[in-house]
Short mmCIF file of C-alpha atoms in Angstrom, two decimals:
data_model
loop_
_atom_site.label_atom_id
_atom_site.label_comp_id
_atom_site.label_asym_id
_atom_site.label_seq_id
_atom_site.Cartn_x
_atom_site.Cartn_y
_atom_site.Cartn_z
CA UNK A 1 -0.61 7.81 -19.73
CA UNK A 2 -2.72 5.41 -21.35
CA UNK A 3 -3.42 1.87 -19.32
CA UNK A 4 -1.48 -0.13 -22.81
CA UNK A 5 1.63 -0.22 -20.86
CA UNK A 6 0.23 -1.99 -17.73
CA UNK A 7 0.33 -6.13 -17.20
CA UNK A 8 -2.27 -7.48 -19.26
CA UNK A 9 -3.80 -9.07 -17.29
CA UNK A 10 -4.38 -5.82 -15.06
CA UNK A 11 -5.37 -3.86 -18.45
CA UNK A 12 -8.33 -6.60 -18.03
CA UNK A 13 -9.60 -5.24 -14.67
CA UNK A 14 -9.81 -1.84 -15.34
CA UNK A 15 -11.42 -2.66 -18.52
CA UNK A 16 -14.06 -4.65 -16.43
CA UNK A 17 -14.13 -1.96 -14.17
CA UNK A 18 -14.98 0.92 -16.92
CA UNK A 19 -11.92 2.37 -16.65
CA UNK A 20 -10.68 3.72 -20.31
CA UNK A 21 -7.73 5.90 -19.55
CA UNK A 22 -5.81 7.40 -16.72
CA UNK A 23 -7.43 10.84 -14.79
CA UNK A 24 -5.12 13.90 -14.99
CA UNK A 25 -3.30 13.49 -11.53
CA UNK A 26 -2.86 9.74 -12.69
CA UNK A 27 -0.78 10.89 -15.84
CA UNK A 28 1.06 12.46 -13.33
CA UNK A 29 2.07 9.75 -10.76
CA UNK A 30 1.67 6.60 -12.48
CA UNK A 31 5.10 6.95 -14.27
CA UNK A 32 6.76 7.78 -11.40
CA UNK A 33 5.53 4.98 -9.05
CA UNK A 34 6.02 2.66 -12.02
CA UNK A 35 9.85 3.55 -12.33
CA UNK A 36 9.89 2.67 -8.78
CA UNK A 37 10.84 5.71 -7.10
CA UNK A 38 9.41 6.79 -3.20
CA UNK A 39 6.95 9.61 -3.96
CA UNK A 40 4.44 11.73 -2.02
CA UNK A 41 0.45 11.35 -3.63
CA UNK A 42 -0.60 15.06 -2.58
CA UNK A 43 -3.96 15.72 -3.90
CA UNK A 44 -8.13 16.05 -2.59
CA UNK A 45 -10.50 13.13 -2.26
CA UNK A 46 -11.87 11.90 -5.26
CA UNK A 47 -8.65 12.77 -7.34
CA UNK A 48 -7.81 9.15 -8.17
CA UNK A 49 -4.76 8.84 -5.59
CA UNK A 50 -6.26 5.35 -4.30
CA UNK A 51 -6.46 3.91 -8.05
CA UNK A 52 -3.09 4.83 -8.87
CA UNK A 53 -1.86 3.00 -5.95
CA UNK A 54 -3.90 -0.04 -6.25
CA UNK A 55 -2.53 0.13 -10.06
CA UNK A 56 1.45 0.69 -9.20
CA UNK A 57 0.75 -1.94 -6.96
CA UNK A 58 -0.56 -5.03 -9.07
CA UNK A 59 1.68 -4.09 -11.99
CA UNK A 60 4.66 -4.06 -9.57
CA UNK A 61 3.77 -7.64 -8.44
CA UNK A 62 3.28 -8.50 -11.77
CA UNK A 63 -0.01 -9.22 -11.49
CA UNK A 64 1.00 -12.79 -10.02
CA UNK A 65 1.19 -14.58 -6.65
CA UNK A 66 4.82 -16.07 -5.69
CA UNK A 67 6.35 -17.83 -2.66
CA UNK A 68 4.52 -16.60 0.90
CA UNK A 69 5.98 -13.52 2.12
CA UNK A 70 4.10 -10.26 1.47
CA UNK A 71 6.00 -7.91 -0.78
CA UNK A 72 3.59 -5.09 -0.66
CA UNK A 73 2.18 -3.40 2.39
CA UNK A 74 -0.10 -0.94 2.58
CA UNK A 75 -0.65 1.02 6.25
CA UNK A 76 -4.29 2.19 6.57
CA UNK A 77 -5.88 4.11 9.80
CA UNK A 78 -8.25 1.74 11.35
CA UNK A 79 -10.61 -1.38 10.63
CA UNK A 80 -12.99 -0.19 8.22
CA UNK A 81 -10.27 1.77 5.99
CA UNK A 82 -8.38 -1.20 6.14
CA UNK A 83 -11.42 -3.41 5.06
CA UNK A 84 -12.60 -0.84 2.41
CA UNK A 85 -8.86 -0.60 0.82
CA UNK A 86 -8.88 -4.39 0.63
CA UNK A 87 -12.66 -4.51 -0.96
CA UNK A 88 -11.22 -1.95 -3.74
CA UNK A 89 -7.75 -3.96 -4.41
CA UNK A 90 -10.06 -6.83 -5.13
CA UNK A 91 -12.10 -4.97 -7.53
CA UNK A 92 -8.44 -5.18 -9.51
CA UNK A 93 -7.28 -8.65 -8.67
CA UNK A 94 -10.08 -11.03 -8.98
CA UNK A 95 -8.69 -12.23 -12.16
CA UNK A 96 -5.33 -12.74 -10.88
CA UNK A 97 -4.27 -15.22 -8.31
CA UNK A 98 -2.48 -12.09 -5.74
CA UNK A 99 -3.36 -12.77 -2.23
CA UNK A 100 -4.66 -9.30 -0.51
CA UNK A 101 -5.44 -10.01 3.56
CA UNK A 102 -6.61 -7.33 6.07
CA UNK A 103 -4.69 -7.27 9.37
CA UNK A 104 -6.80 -4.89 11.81
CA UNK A 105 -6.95 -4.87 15.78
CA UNK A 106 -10.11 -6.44 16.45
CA UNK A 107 -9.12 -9.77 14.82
CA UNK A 108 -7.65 -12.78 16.82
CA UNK A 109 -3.95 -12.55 16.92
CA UNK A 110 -3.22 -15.87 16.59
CA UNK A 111 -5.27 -16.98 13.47
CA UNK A 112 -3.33 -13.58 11.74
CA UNK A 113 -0.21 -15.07 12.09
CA UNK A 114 -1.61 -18.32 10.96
CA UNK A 115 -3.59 -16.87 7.74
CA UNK A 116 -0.63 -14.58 7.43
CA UNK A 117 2.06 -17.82 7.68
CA UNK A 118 0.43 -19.70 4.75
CA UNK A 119 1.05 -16.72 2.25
CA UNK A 120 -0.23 -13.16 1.24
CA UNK A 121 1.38 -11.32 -1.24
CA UNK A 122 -0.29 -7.73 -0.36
CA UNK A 123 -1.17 -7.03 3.41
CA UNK A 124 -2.96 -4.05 4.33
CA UNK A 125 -2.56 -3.18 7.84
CA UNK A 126 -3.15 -0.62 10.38
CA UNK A 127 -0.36 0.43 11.99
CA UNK A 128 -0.55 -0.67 15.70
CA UNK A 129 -1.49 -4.48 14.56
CA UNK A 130 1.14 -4.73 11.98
CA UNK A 131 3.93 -3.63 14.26
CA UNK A 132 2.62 -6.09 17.12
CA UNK A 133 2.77 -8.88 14.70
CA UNK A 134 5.97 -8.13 13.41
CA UNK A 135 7.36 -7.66 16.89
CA UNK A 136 6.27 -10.88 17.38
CA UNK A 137 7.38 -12.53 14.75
CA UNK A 138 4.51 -12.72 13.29
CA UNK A 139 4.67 -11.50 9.56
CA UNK A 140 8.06 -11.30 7.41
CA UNK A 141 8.71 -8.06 6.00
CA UNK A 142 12.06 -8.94 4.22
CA UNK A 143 10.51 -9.74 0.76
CA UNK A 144 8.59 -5.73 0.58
CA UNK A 145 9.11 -4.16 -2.78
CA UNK A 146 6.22 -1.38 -2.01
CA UNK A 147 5.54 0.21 1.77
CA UNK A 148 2.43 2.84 1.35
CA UNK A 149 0.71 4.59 3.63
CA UNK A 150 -3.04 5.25 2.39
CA UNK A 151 -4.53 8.67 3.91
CA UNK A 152 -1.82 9.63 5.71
CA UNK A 153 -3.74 13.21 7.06
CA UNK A 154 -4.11 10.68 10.80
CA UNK A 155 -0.48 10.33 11.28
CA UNK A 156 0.26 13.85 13.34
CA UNK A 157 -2.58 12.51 15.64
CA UNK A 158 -1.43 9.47 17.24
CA UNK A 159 1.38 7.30 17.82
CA UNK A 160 1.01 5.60 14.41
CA UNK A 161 3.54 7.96 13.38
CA UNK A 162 6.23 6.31 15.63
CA UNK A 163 4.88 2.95 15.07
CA UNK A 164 5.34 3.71 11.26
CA UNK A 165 8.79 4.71 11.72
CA UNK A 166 10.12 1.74 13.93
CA UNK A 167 8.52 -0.49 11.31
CA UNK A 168 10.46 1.50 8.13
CA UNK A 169 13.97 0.23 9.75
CA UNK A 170 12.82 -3.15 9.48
CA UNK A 171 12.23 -3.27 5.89
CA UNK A 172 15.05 -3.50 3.99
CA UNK A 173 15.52 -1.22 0.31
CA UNK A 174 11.99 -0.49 -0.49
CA UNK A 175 9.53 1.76 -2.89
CA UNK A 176 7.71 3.71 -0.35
CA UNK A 177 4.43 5.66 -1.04
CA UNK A 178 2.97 7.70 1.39
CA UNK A 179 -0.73 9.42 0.21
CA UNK A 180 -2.54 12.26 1.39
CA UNK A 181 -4.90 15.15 1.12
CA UNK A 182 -2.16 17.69 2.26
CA UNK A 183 0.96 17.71 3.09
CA UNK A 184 1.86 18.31 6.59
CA UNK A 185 5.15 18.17 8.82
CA UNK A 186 4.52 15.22 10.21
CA UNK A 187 4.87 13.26 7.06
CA UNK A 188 7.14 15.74 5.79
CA UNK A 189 9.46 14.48 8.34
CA UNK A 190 9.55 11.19 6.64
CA UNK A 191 11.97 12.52 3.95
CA UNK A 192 14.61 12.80 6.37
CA UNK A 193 13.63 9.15 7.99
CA UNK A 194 13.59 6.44 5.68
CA UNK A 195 12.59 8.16 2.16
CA UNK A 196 14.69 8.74 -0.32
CA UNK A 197 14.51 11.34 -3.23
CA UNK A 198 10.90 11.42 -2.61
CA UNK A 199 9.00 13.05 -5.11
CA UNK A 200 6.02 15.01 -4.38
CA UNK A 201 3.38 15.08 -6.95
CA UNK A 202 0.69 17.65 -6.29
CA UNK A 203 -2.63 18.17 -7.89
CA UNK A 204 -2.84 21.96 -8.58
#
């Protein structure tokens, strides 16, 4: 698909960015995660999966701030994922007035809930600080139109897969996205969790 279809104002960013067109896998998923269905992102590095996300995403908010809960989070693996992923969405919304905010380990717990508190519309966490500050009442999750999970290859590693899990049954009727290089049980699994009529979009 051509980008003419996407909020103008995101149209703008990948126009400042040098992007002319959608990539081959990105003709693939973009319709689907713009009709708003859950969908796997199978395909290698360097495929586009990220872009596509970070696109589905803005054009889902509308390209706009509004009110102070976040209604798109995106799960990364640790600190510097989670700080790279927010340095690319901002590549997309500097001309917008969205609110993207980090939430990683190693940062005071106290000020996230703060910064969180005042209003973010996307929040891209890793798993283990997200579900603490949710636990502790720390970050609403009723207002989440889009739950991804960027790289997802980590989850059969770790407990982020539980964490993950316990945090889907607190959101209530969402898109979720989950991205990855290959598909493997563990996220497999998630079809049978919390996902429903997932497609999975492959890169041959």
């Amino acid at each position: 698909m051509s980008f003419k279809k996407l909020h103008p104002l995101l149209k703008e960013s990948l126009e400042n960015a040098g992007y002319e067109t959608s990539n081959p896998f990105q003709k693939k998923v973009l319709p689907t995660l713009k009709g708003g269905a859950d969908a796997y992102m199978i395909a290698p590095k360097g495929s586009g999966k990220t872009t596509a996300l970070i696109i589905a995403t803005i054009h889902k908010l509308k390209a706009e701030a509004f009110e102070d809960s976040p209604r798109a989070i995106i799960v990364a693996k640790d600190k510097a994922d989670v700080l790279a992923l927010k340095e690319e969405f901002e590549r997309f919304t500097k001309n917008t007035d969205l609110r993207v905010y980090a939430l990683y380990d190693e940062y005071d717990m106290e000020k996230q809930k703060v910064e969180v508190y005042y209003g973010q519309d996307i929040v891209i966490a890793t798993p283990a600080r997200l579900s603490k500050l949710y636990f502790l009442n720390g970050i609403h999750l009723g207002e989440v139109q889009l739950f991804a999970i960027e790289d997802a290859d980590y989850l059969g590693r770790n407990n982020a897969y539980n964490l993950i899990l316990r945090l889907s049954e607190s959101v209530s009727k969402c898109q979720f996205v989950i991205i990855a290089d290959v598909m493997h049980s563990k996220i497999k699994n998630y079809q049978n969790n919390f996902m429903s009529n997932a497609h999975v979009i492959a890169q041959k």
